[in-house]
Amino acid sequence: MTEKIKRELPDLKGEYELSKEQIAAYQEDGHICLRAVASEEEIASYRDAIHQSVQRHAEKLAPLEERDTYGKAFIQVMNVWEHSEDVKKFVMAERFAKIAADLLGADGVRIYHDQALYKEPGGGHTPWHQDQTYWPVDTSKTITMWMPLVDVTDQMGSMSFASGSHKQGYISKLGISDESHRTLGEYIDQNGYKQVTYGAMKAGDATFHYGWTLHSAPGNPSDSTREVMTVIYIADGTKVAEIDNEARANDLKQWMPGLVTGDVVNSPLNPLVYHKTKKADEK
């Protein structure tokens, strides 16, 4: 009987250097695209594990044409790291976390949660929205890494951002919907925010954006799935905000179990993944 050999995954520890200009541009615009954050070989090593988790979830979904606008936008699987040791290595990667901390100007960052977002062939647009509308965290230092696991063509669509919109903080209570797309689209036009799209991206490229940055994405008219993995980070030392709506109550229960308003965010689901001086939590 032949013993199955477990594949050794890359450690993703090598540092990705950012310039002062890149950090300043990110903090001014609220978004940035960084090329080759992970190599083609590194992405190929992790893609199968992420893909398997998404496929298990996708089997339970209704057909695309029967879903609402949110459901048509993408297949969404959250906290994949809890269910796969391989995906956990990707989500907890020191390289990605240090980029997030450097862009935020934070000493360290913790995981808020991860999401695999797969936009199927024929998948609908992702309406304009702010991520942090849902998050009960008392800080503006939140950041999402959005990394394609496959090459994304112009046709398949990468995200669009409203530059500078993060500076307004909380803009609207609207969740991701047709109404948010219309209302926030009008807000962007009325306030003259420049819309930026980074176009085609290679597997391993990544965009980063603040939790308050308005963003959207087009539908996917191609015959290939747009496979993306995201990781959301918050600055170390962040406290739980006031729970003022049902969405934030649900997020608190799901992503920061056992914590209440005023607590420092440090539940078992929010490990410290990078810090200049502290030791990161065991992975």
PDB file of C-alpha atoms in Angstrom:
ATOM      1  CA  MET A   1       0.000   0.000   0.000  1.00  0.00           C
ATOM      2  CA  THR A   2       1.437   3.326  -1.043  1.00  0.00           C
ATOM      3  CA  GLU A   3       1.352   6.067   1.598  1.00  0.00           C
ATOM      4  CA  LYS A   4      -0.081   9.352   0.324  1.00  0.00           C
ATOM      5  CA  ILE A   5       2.525  12.138   0.458  1.00  0.00           C
ATOM      6  CA  LYS A   6       1.209  15.450   1.780  1.00  0.00           C
ATOM      7  CA  ARG A   7       2.230  18.382  -0.368  1.00  0.00           C
ATOM      8  CA  GLU A   8       4.259  21.073   1.436  1.00  0.00           C
ATOM      9  CA  LEU A   9       2.653  24.479   0.943  1.00  0.00           C
ATOM     10  CA  PRO A  10       4.672  27.694   0.586  1.00  0.00           C
ATOM     11  CA  ASP A  11       4.988  29.623   3.866  1.00  0.00           C
ATOM     12  CA  LEU A  12       4.170  33.059   2.344  1.00  0.00           C
ATOM     13  CA  LYS A  13       6.591  34.763   4.734  1.00  0.00           C
ATOM     14  CA  GLY A  14       8.778  36.651   2.294  1.00  0.00           C
ATOM     15  CA  GLU A  15       8.368  40.408   2.696  1.00  0.00           C
ATOM     16  CA  TYR A  16       6.688  42.592   0.060  1.00  0.00           C
ATOM     17  CA  GLU A  17       8.267  46.030   0.149  1.00  0.00           C
ATOM     18  CA  LEU A  18       6.031  49.094  -0.073  1.00  0.00           C
ATOM     19  CA  SER A  19       7.273  52.570  -0.875  1.00  0.00           C
ATOM     20  CA  LYS A  20       6.306  55.652   1.117  1.00  0.00           C
ATOM     21  CA  GLU A  21       4.575  56.884  -2.026  1.00  0.00           C
ATOM     22  CA  GLN A  22       2.405  53.761  -2.259  1.00  0.00           C
ATOM     23  CA  ILE A  23       1.378  54.025   1.396  1.00  0.00           C
ATOM     24  CA  ALA A  24       0.576  57.731   1.016  1.00  0.00           C
ATOM     25  CA  ALA A  25      -1.446  57.063  -2.143  1.00  0.00           C
ATOM     26  CA  TYR A  26      -3.418  54.324  -0.401  1.00  0.00           C
ATOM     27  CA  GLN A  27      -4.258  56.520   2.564  1.00  0.00           C
ATOM     28  CA  GLU A  28      -5.312  59.362   0.252  1.00  0.00           C
ATOM     29  CA  ASP A  29      -7.349  57.317  -2.239  1.00  0.00           C
ATOM     30  CA  GLY A  30      -8.598  54.529   0.020  1.00  0.00           C
ATOM     31  CA  HIS A  31      -7.477  51.773  -2.349  1.00  0.00           C
ATOM     32  CA  ILE A  32      -4.432  50.427  -4.180  1.00  0.00           C
ATOM     33  CA  CYS A  33      -3.505  47.616  -6.575  1.00  0.00           C
ATOM     34  CA  LEU A  34      -0.269  45.757  -5.892  1.00  0.00           C
ATOM     35  CA  ARG A  35       1.145  43.380  -8.478  1.00  0.00           C
ATOM     36  CA  ALA A  36       2.626  39.931  -7.774  1.00  0.00           C
ATOM     37  CA  VAL A  37       1.896  39.944  -4.034  1.00  0.00           C
ATOM     38  CA  ALA A  38       1.953  36.169  -4.407  1.00  0.00           C
ATOM     39  CA  SER A  39       3.672  34.245  -7.176  1.00  0.00           C
ATOM     40  CA  GLU A  40       1.927  32.100  -9.757  1.00  0.00           C
ATOM     41  CA  GLU A  41       3.365  29.004  -8.077  1.00  0.00           C
ATOM     42  CA  GLU A  42       2.207  30.084  -4.608  1.00  0.00           C
ATOM     43  CA  ILE A  43      -1.338  30.747  -5.784  1.00  0.00           C
ATOM     44  CA  ALA A  44      -1.483  27.426  -7.627  1.00  0.00           C
ATOM     45  CA  SER A  45      -0.494  25.646  -4.409  1.00  0.00           C
ATOM     46  CA  TYR A  46      -3.399  27.106  -2.412  1.00  0.00           C
ATOM     47  CA  ARG A  47      -6.111  27.358  -5.045  1.00  0.00           C
ATOM     48  CA  ASP A  48      -7.255  23.730  -4.819  1.00  0.00           C
ATOM     49  CA  ALA A  49      -7.901  23.899  -1.077  1.00  0.00           C
ATOM     50  CA  ILE A  50      -9.904  27.119  -1.388  1.00  0.00           C
ATOM     51  CA  HIS A  51     -11.770  25.801  -4.436  1.00  0.00           C
ATOM     52  CA  GLN A  52     -12.827  22.603  -2.634  1.00  0.00           C
ATOM     53  CA  SER A  53     -14.417  24.590   0.198  1.00  0.00           C
ATOM     54  CA  VAL A  54     -16.298  26.812  -2.241  1.00  0.00           C
ATOM     55  CA  GLN A  55     -17.576  23.846  -4.235  1.00  0.00           C
ATOM     56  CA  ARG A  56     -18.990  22.172  -1.113  1.00  0.00           C
ATOM     57  CA  HIS A  57     -20.916  25.364  -0.379  1.00  0.00           C
ATOM     58  CA  ALA A  58     -22.032  25.915  -3.967  1.00  0.00           C
ATOM     59  CA  GLU A  59     -23.802  22.541  -4.074  1.00  0.00           C
ATOM     60  CA  LYS A  60     -26.394  23.910  -1.615  1.00  0.00           C
ATOM     61  CA  LEU A  61     -27.220  27.045  -3.598  1.00  0.00           C
ATOM     62  CA  ALA A  62     -30.252  27.705  -5.786  1.00  0.00           C
ATOM     63  CA  PRO A  63     -29.648  28.087  -9.535  1.00  0.00           C
ATOM     64  CA  LEU A  64     -28.186  31.476 -10.469  1.00  0.00           C
ATOM     65  CA  GLU A  65     -31.378  32.711 -12.132  1.00  0.00           C
ATOM     66  CA  GLU A  66     -33.395  32.090  -8.944  1.00  0.00           C
ATOM     67  CA  ARG A  67     -31.194  34.206  -6.641  1.00  0.00           C
ATOM     68  CA  ASP A  68     -31.612  37.869  -5.670  1.00  0.00           C
ATOM     69  CA  THR A  69     -29.146  40.617  -6.653  1.00  0.00           C
ATOM     70  CA  TYR A  70     -26.810  39.813  -3.761  1.00  0.00           C
ATOM     71  CA  GLY A  71     -26.924  36.082  -4.484  1.00  0.00           C
ATOM     72  CA  LYS A  72     -26.241  36.593  -8.180  1.00  0.00           C
ATOM     73  CA  ALA A  73     -23.180  38.742  -7.435  1.00  0.00           C
ATOM     74  CA  PHE A  74     -21.039  35.867  -6.187  1.00  0.00           C
ATOM     75  CA  ILE A  75     -20.790  32.578  -4.329  1.00  0.00           C
ATOM     76  CA  GLN A  76     -19.633  33.664  -0.863  1.00  0.00           C
ATOM     77  CA  VAL A  77     -17.940  31.389   1.662  1.00  0.00           C
ATOM     78  CA  MET A  78     -16.749  32.964   4.904  1.00  0.00           C
ATOM     79  CA  ASN A  79     -14.011  31.982   7.366  1.00  0.00           C
ATOM     80  CA  VAL A  80     -12.716  29.238   5.115  1.00  0.00           C
ATOM     81  CA  TRP A  81      -9.652  29.101   7.401  1.00  0.00           C
ATOM     82  CA  GLU A  82     -11.703  27.468  10.168  1.00  0.00           C
ATOM     83  CA  HIS A  83     -12.394  24.427   7.997  1.00  0.00           C
ATOM     84  CA  SER A  84      -9.086  23.880   6.216  1.00  0.00           C
ATOM     85  CA  GLU A  85      -5.553  23.839   7.637  1.00  0.00           C
ATOM     86  CA  ASP A  86      -4.247  24.581   4.140  1.00  0.00           C
ATOM     87  CA  VAL A  87      -6.446  27.651   3.726  1.00  0.00           C
ATOM     88  CA  LYS A  88      -5.522  28.718   7.269  1.00  0.00           C
ATOM     89  CA  LYS A  89      -1.879  29.059   6.181  1.00  0.00           C
ATOM     90  CA  PHE A  90      -2.974  31.361   3.359  1.00  0.00           C
ATOM     91  CA  VAL A  91      -5.256  33.541   5.496  1.00  0.00           C
ATOM     92  CA  MET A  92      -2.699  33.864   8.305  1.00  0.00           C
ATOM     93  CA  ALA A  93       0.157  34.675   5.911  1.00  0.00           C
ATOM     94  CA  GLU A  94       2.606  37.125   7.467  1.00  0.00           C
ATOM     95  CA  ARG A  95       3.412  38.701   4.085  1.00  0.00           C
ATOM     96  CA  PHE A  96      -0.186  39.747   3.445  1.00  0.00           C
ATOM     97  CA  ALA A  97      -0.738  40.901   7.035  1.00  0.00           C
ATOM     98  CA  LYS A  98       2.361  43.109   7.029  1.00  0.00           C
ATOM     99  CA  ILE A  99       1.196  44.817   3.830  1.00  0.00           C
ATOM    100  CA  ALA A 100      -2.149  45.491   5.505  1.00  0.00           C
ATOM    101  CA  ALA A 101      -0.464  46.920   8.628  1.00  0.00           C
ATOM    102  CA  ASP A 102       1.911  49.096   6.594  1.00  0.00           C
ATOM    103  CA  LEU A 103      -0.915  50.527   4.470  1.00  0.00           C
ATOM    104  CA  LEU A 104      -2.985  51.279   7.575  1.00  0.00           C
ATOM    105  CA  GLY A 105      -0.059  52.778   9.445  1.00  0.00           C
ATOM    106  CA  ALA A 106      -0.724  50.283  12.256  1.00  0.00           C
ATOM    107  CA  ASP A 107       1.788  48.418  14.420  1.00  0.00           C
ATOM    108  CA  GLY A 108      -0.114  45.188  13.931  1.00  0.00           C
ATOM    109  CA  VAL A 109      -3.277  43.618  12.523  1.00  0.00           C
ATOM    110  CA  ARG A 110      -5.747  40.919  13.474  1.00  0.00           C
ATOM    111  CA  ILE A 111      -8.070  38.866  11.309  1.00  0.00           C
ATOM    112  CA  TYR A 112     -11.674  40.026  11.169  1.00  0.00           C
ATOM    113  CA  HIS A 113     -12.689  37.265   8.787  1.00  0.00           C
ATOM    114  CA  ASP A 114     -11.960  35.877   5.334  1.00  0.00           C
ATOM    115  CA  GLN A 115     -14.236  35.367   2.350  1.00  0.00           C
ATOM    116  CA  ALA A 116     -13.948  33.360  -0.831  1.00  0.00           C
ATOM    117  CA  LEU A 117     -15.893  35.242  -3.516  1.00  0.00           C
ATOM    118  CA  TYR A 118     -16.538  33.376  -6.760  1.00  0.00           C
ATOM    119  CA  LYS A 119     -18.393  35.242  -9.519  1.00  0.00           C
ATOM    120  CA  GLU A 120     -19.814  32.573 -11.809  1.00  0.00           C
ATOM    121  CA  PRO A 121     -20.192  32.828 -15.599  1.00  0.00           C
ATOM    122  CA  GLY A 122     -23.241  35.030 -16.047  1.00  0.00           C
ATOM    123  CA  GLY A 123     -22.935  36.265 -12.470  1.00  0.00           C
ATOM    124  CA  GLY A 124     -24.413  39.666 -11.762  1.00  0.00           C
ATOM    125  CA  HIS A 125     -22.810  42.948 -10.795  1.00  0.00           C
ATOM    126  CA  THR A 126     -21.761  43.713  -7.215  1.00  0.00           C
ATOM    127  CA  PRO A 127     -23.637  46.903  -6.236  1.00  0.00           C
ATOM    128  CA  TRP A 128     -21.932  49.941  -4.733  1.00  0.00           C
ATOM    129  CA  HIS A 129     -21.502  49.529  -0.981  1.00  0.00           C
ATOM    130  CA  GLN A 130     -19.310  50.108   2.068  1.00  0.00           C
ATOM    131  CA  ASP A 131     -18.094  46.953   3.810  1.00  0.00           C
ATOM    132  CA  GLN A 132     -17.840  48.541   7.239  1.00  0.00           C
ATOM    133  CA  THR A 133     -21.574  49.214   7.389  1.00  0.00           C
ATOM    134  CA  TYR A 134     -21.780  45.633   8.671  1.00  0.00           C
ATOM    135  CA  TRP A 135     -18.809  45.673  11.048  1.00  0.00           C
ATOM    136  CA  PRO A 136     -19.134  46.528  14.777  1.00  0.00           C
ATOM    137  CA  VAL A 137     -15.583  47.848  15.161  1.00  0.00           C
ATOM    138  CA  ASP A 138     -14.638  51.225  16.640  1.00  0.00           C
ATOM    139  CA  THR A 139     -11.877  52.194  14.202  1.00  0.00           C
ATOM    140  CA  SER A 140     -11.312  53.470  10.686  1.00  0.00           C
ATOM    141  CA  LYS A 141      -8.251  51.206  10.406  1.00  0.00           C
ATOM    142  CA  THR A 142      -9.831  48.269   8.604  1.00  0.00           C
ATOM    143  CA  ILE A 143      -8.612  46.886   5.300  1.00  0.00           C
ATOM    144  CA  THR A 144      -9.567  44.159   2.840  1.00  0.00           C
ATOM    145  CA  MET A 145      -7.165  42.273   0.607  1.00  0.00           C
ATOM    146  CA  TRP A 146      -8.875  41.094  -2.614  1.00  0.00           C
ATOM    147  CA  MET A 147      -6.697  38.545  -4.446  1.00  0.00           C
ATOM    148  CA  PRO A 148      -7.630  36.663  -7.632  1.00  0.00           C
ATOM    149  CA  LEU A 149      -6.755  32.967  -7.671  1.00  0.00           C
ATOM    150  CA  VAL A 150      -6.985  32.949 -11.482  1.00  0.00           C
ATOM    151  CA  ASP A 151      -6.125  35.584 -14.057  1.00  0.00           C
ATOM    152  CA  VAL A 152      -8.945  38.132 -14.254  1.00  0.00           C
ATOM    153  CA  THR A 153      -9.525  39.671 -17.661  1.00  0.00           C
ATOM    154  CA  ASP A 154     -11.061  43.083 -18.339  1.00  0.00           C
ATOM    155  CA  GLN A 155     -14.197  41.242 -19.420  1.00  0.00           C
ATOM    156  CA  MET A 156     -14.509  39.310 -16.138  1.00  0.00           C
ATOM    157  CA  GLY A 157     -14.154  42.527 -14.174  1.00  0.00           C
ATOM    158  CA  SER A 158     -12.085  43.606 -11.194  1.00  0.00           C
ATOM    159  CA  MET A 159     -13.458  46.067  -8.671  1.00  0.00           C
ATOM    160  CA  SER A 160     -14.107  49.786  -9.051  1.00  0.00           C
ATOM    161  CA  PHE A 161     -13.441  52.230  -6.212  1.00  0.00           C
ATOM    162  CA  ALA A 162     -14.641  55.746  -5.421  1.00  0.00           C
ATOM    163  CA  SER A 163     -11.374  57.496  -4.570  1.00  0.00           C
ATOM    164  CA  GLY A 164     -11.431  59.420  -1.302  1.00  0.00           C
ATOM    165  CA  SER A 165     -14.864  58.184  -0.231  1.00  0.00           C
ATOM    166  CA  HIS A 166     -13.382  56.496   2.859  1.00  0.00           C
ATOM    167  CA  LYS A 167     -12.718  59.921   4.383  1.00  0.00           C
ATOM    168  CA  GLN A 168     -16.464  60.393   4.918  1.00  0.00           C
ATOM    169  CA  GLY A 169     -16.687  57.363   7.187  1.00  0.00           C
ATOM    170  CA  TYR A 170     -20.202  56.018   7.528  1.00  0.00           C
ATOM    171  CA  ILE A 171     -22.211  57.167   4.490  1.00  0.00           C
ATOM    172  CA  SER A 172     -25.244  54.893   4.306  1.00  0.00           C
ATOM    173  CA  LYS A 173     -26.924  52.087   6.237  1.00  0.00           C
ATOM    174  CA  LEU A 174     -27.833  50.357   2.979  1.00  0.00           C
ATOM    175  CA  GLY A 175     -26.624  46.795   2.533  1.00  0.00           C
ATOM    176  CA  ILE A 176     -25.555  45.370  -0.826  1.00  0.00           C
ATOM    177  CA  SER A 177     -28.651  45.730  -3.028  1.00  0.00           C
ATOM    178  CA  ASP A 178     -30.150  47.360  -6.098  1.00  0.00           C
ATOM    179  CA  GLU A 179     -31.079  50.302  -3.861  1.00  0.00           C
ATOM    180  CA  SER A 180     -27.497  50.714  -2.601  1.00  0.00           C
ATOM    181  CA  HIS A 181     -26.215  50.680  -6.188  1.00  0.00           C
ATOM    182  CA  ARG A 182     -28.612  53.408  -7.272  1.00  0.00           C
ATOM    183  CA  THR A 183     -28.387  55.584  -4.163  1.00  0.00           C
ATOM    184  CA  LEU A 184     -24.621  55.354  -3.661  1.00  0.00           C
ATOM    185  CA  GLY A 185     -24.005  55.723  -7.394  1.00  0.00           C
ATOM    186  CA  GLU A 186     -25.888  59.030  -7.238  1.00  0.00           C
ATOM    187  CA  TYR A 187     -23.879  60.028  -4.143  1.00  0.00           C
ATOM    188  CA  ILE A 188     -20.597  59.340  -5.964  1.00  0.00           C
ATOM    189  CA  ASP A 189     -21.673  61.441  -8.941  1.00  0.00           C
ATOM    190  CA  GLN A 190     -22.971  64.305  -6.798  1.00  0.00           C
ATOM    191  CA  ASN A 191     -19.747  64.499  -4.795  1.00  0.00           C
ATOM    192  CA  GLY A 192     -17.443  64.169  -7.796  1.00  0.00           C
ATOM    193  CA  TYR A 193     -15.551  61.128  -6.581  1.00  0.00           C
ATOM    194  CA  LYS A 194     -13.203  59.718  -9.194  1.00  0.00           C
ATOM    195  CA  GLN A 195     -14.014  56.104 -10.055  1.00  0.00           C
ATOM    196  CA  VAL A 196     -10.946  53.900 -10.509  1.00  0.00           C
ATOM    197  CA  THR A 197     -10.851  50.371 -11.944  1.00  0.00           C
ATOM    198  CA  TYR A 198      -7.576  48.482 -12.168  1.00  0.00           C
ATOM    199  CA  GLY A 199      -8.647  46.320 -15.084  1.00  0.00           C
ATOM    200  CA  ALA A 200      -7.090  42.936 -15.764  1.00  0.00           C
ATOM    201  CA  MET A 201      -5.273  41.301 -12.849  1.00  0.00           C
ATOM    202  CA  LYS A 202      -3.027  38.262 -12.686  1.00  0.00           C
ATOM    203  CA  ALA A 203      -3.484  35.521 -10.122  1.00  0.00           C
ATOM    204  CA  GLY A 204      -1.540  36.723  -7.074  1.00  0.00           C
ATOM    205  CA  ASP A 205      -2.048  40.434  -7.752  1.00  0.00           C
ATOM    206  CA  ALA A 206      -4.148  42.107  -5.057  1.00  0.00           C
ATOM    207  CA  THR A 207      -6.180  45.193  -4.374  1.00  0.00           C
ATOM    208  CA  PHE A 208      -6.464  46.594  -0.858  1.00  0.00           C
ATOM    209  CA  HIS A 209      -9.198  48.975   0.309  1.00  0.00           C
ATOM    210  CA  TYR A 210     -10.445  50.566   3.522  1.00  0.00           C
ATOM    211  CA  GLY A 211     -13.668  49.289   5.062  1.00  0.00           C
ATOM    212  CA  TRP A 212     -15.308  52.664   4.366  1.00  0.00           C
ATOM    213  CA  THR A 213     -14.206  52.909   0.709  1.00  0.00           C
ATOM    214  CA  LEU A 214     -17.170  52.749  -1.658  1.00  0.00           C
ATOM    215  CA  HIS A 215     -16.665  50.001  -4.236  1.00  0.00           C
ATOM    216  CA  SER A 216     -18.493  47.845  -6.766  1.00  0.00           C
ATOM    217  CA  ALA A 217     -17.781  45.310  -9.506  1.00  0.00           C
ATOM    218  CA  PRO A 218     -19.360  44.513 -12.875  1.00  0.00           C
ATOM    219  CA  GLY A 219     -21.029  41.237 -13.784  1.00  0.00           C
ATOM    220  CA  ASN A 220     -19.144  38.369 -15.356  1.00  0.00           C
ATOM    221  CA  PRO A 221     -20.216  37.812 -18.978  1.00  0.00           C
ATOM    222  CA  SER A 222     -17.320  35.419 -19.646  1.00  0.00           C
ATOM    223  CA  ASP A 223     -17.500  31.627 -19.593  1.00  0.00           C
ATOM    224  CA  SER A 224     -14.968  31.382 -16.725  1.00  0.00           C
ATOM    225  CA  THR A 225     -15.483  31.806 -12.992  1.00  0.00           C
ATOM    226  CA  ARG A 226     -13.790  34.805 -11.379  1.00  0.00           C
ATOM    227  CA  GLU A 227     -12.182  33.123  -8.359  1.00  0.00           C
ATOM    228  CA  VAL A 228     -11.131  35.511  -5.594  1.00  0.00           C
ATOM    229  CA  MET A 229      -9.980  35.106  -1.996  1.00  0.00           C
ATOM    230  CA  THR A 230     -10.292  38.001   0.421  1.00  0.00           C
ATOM    231  CA  VAL A 231      -8.924  38.604   3.909  1.00  0.00           C
ATOM    232  CA  ILE A 232     -10.217  41.396   6.139  1.00  0.00           C
ATOM    233  CA  TYR A 233      -7.857  42.848   8.762  1.00  0.00           C
ATOM    234  CA  ILE A 234      -8.381  45.270  11.646  1.00  0.00           C
ATOM    235  CA  ALA A 235      -5.710  47.192  13.540  1.00  0.00           C
ATOM    236  CA  ASP A 236      -4.526  45.500  16.740  1.00  0.00           C
ATOM    237  CA  GLY A 237      -6.091  47.188  19.774  1.00  0.00           C
ATOM    238  CA  THR A 238      -9.429  47.878  18.052  1.00  0.00           C
ATOM    239  CA  LYS A 239     -12.471  47.838  20.343  1.00  0.00           C
ATOM    240  CA  VAL A 240     -16.001  46.598  19.724  1.00  0.00           C
ATOM    241  CA  ALA A 241     -18.296  49.456  18.686  1.00  0.00           C
ATOM    242  CA  GLU A 242     -21.845  50.121  19.782  1.00  0.00           C
ATOM    243  CA  ILE A 243     -24.223  47.523  18.356  1.00  0.00           C
ATOM    244  CA  ASP A 244     -26.731  49.778  16.631  1.00  0.00           C
ATOM    245  CA  ASN A 245     -28.289  47.494  14.030  1.00  0.00           C
ATOM    246  CA  GLU A 246     -29.101  43.842  13.413  1.00  0.00           C
ATOM    247  CA  ALA A 247     -26.313  43.342  10.878  1.00  0.00           C
ATOM    248  CA  ARG A 248     -23.672  44.415  13.387  1.00  0.00           C
ATOM    249  CA  ALA A 249     -25.261  42.268  16.094  1.00  0.00           C
ATOM    250  CA  ASN A 250     -25.005  39.278  13.772  1.00  0.00           C
ATOM    251  CA  ASP A 251     -21.388  40.075  12.862  1.00  0.00           C
ATOM    252  CA  LEU A 252     -20.434  40.423  16.532  1.00  0.00           C
ATOM    253  CA  LYS A 253     -21.897  37.009  17.322  1.00  0.00           C
ATOM    254  CA  GLN A 254     -20.339  35.349  14.287  1.00  0.00           C
ATOM    255  CA  TRP A 255     -16.876  36.924  14.078  1.00  0.00           C
ATOM    256  CA  MET A 256     -16.139  38.072  17.661  1.00  0.00           C
ATOM    257  CA  PRO A 257     -17.932  35.519  19.846  1.00  0.00           C
ATOM    258  CA  GLY A 258     -18.204  36.369  23.536  1.00  0.00           C
ATOM    259  CA  LEU A 259     -17.252  40.037  23.148  1.00  0.00           C
ATOM    260  CA  VAL A 260     -19.390  43.094  23.974  1.00  0.00           C
ATOM    261  CA  THR A 261     -19.215  46.823  23.233  1.00  0.00           C
ATOM    262  CA  GLY A 262     -15.981  48.306  24.590  1.00  0.00           C
ATOM    263  CA  ASP A 263     -14.028  45.032  24.620  1.00  0.00           C
ATOM    264  CA  VAL A 264     -10.725  44.840  22.768  1.00  0.00           C
ATOM    265  CA  VAL A 265     -11.169  42.620  19.711  1.00  0.00           C
ATOM    266  CA  ASN A 266      -9.152  39.501  20.569  1.00  0.00           C
ATOM    267  CA  SER A 267     -11.508  36.512  20.383  1.00  0.00           C
ATOM    268  CA  PRO A 268     -10.151  33.158  19.158  1.00  0.00           C
ATOM    269  CA  LEU A 269     -11.509  34.062  15.710  1.00  0.00           C
ATOM    270  CA  ASN A 270      -9.432  37.267  15.613  1.00  0.00           C
ATOM    271  CA  PRO A 271      -5.813  36.096  15.868  1.00  0.00           C
ATOM    272  CA  LEU A 272      -2.933  38.557  15.736  1.00  0.00           C
ATOM    273  CA  VAL A 273      -1.225  37.765  12.429  1.00  0.00           C
ATOM    274  CA  TYR A 274       1.419  40.481  12.315  1.00  0.00           C
ATOM    275  CA  HIS A 275       2.931  42.991  14.744  1.00  0.00           C
ATOM    276  CA  LYS A 276       6.150  44.989  14.778  1.00  0.00           C
ATOM    277  CA  THR A 277       7.027  43.962  18.331  1.00  0.00           C
ATOM    278  CA  LYS A 278       4.479  41.427  19.616  1.00  0.00           C
ATOM    279  CA  LYS A 279       4.593  37.757  18.726  1.00  0.00           C
ATOM    280  CA  ALA A 280       1.779  36.716  16.405  1.00  0.00           C
ATOM    281  CA  ASP A 281      -0.707  34.163  17.729  1.00  0.00           C
ATOM    282  CA  GLU A 282       0.062  30.530  17.091  1.00  0.00           C
ATOM    283  CA  LYS A 283      -1.128  29.425  13.699  1.00  0.00           C
TER     284      LYS A 283
END
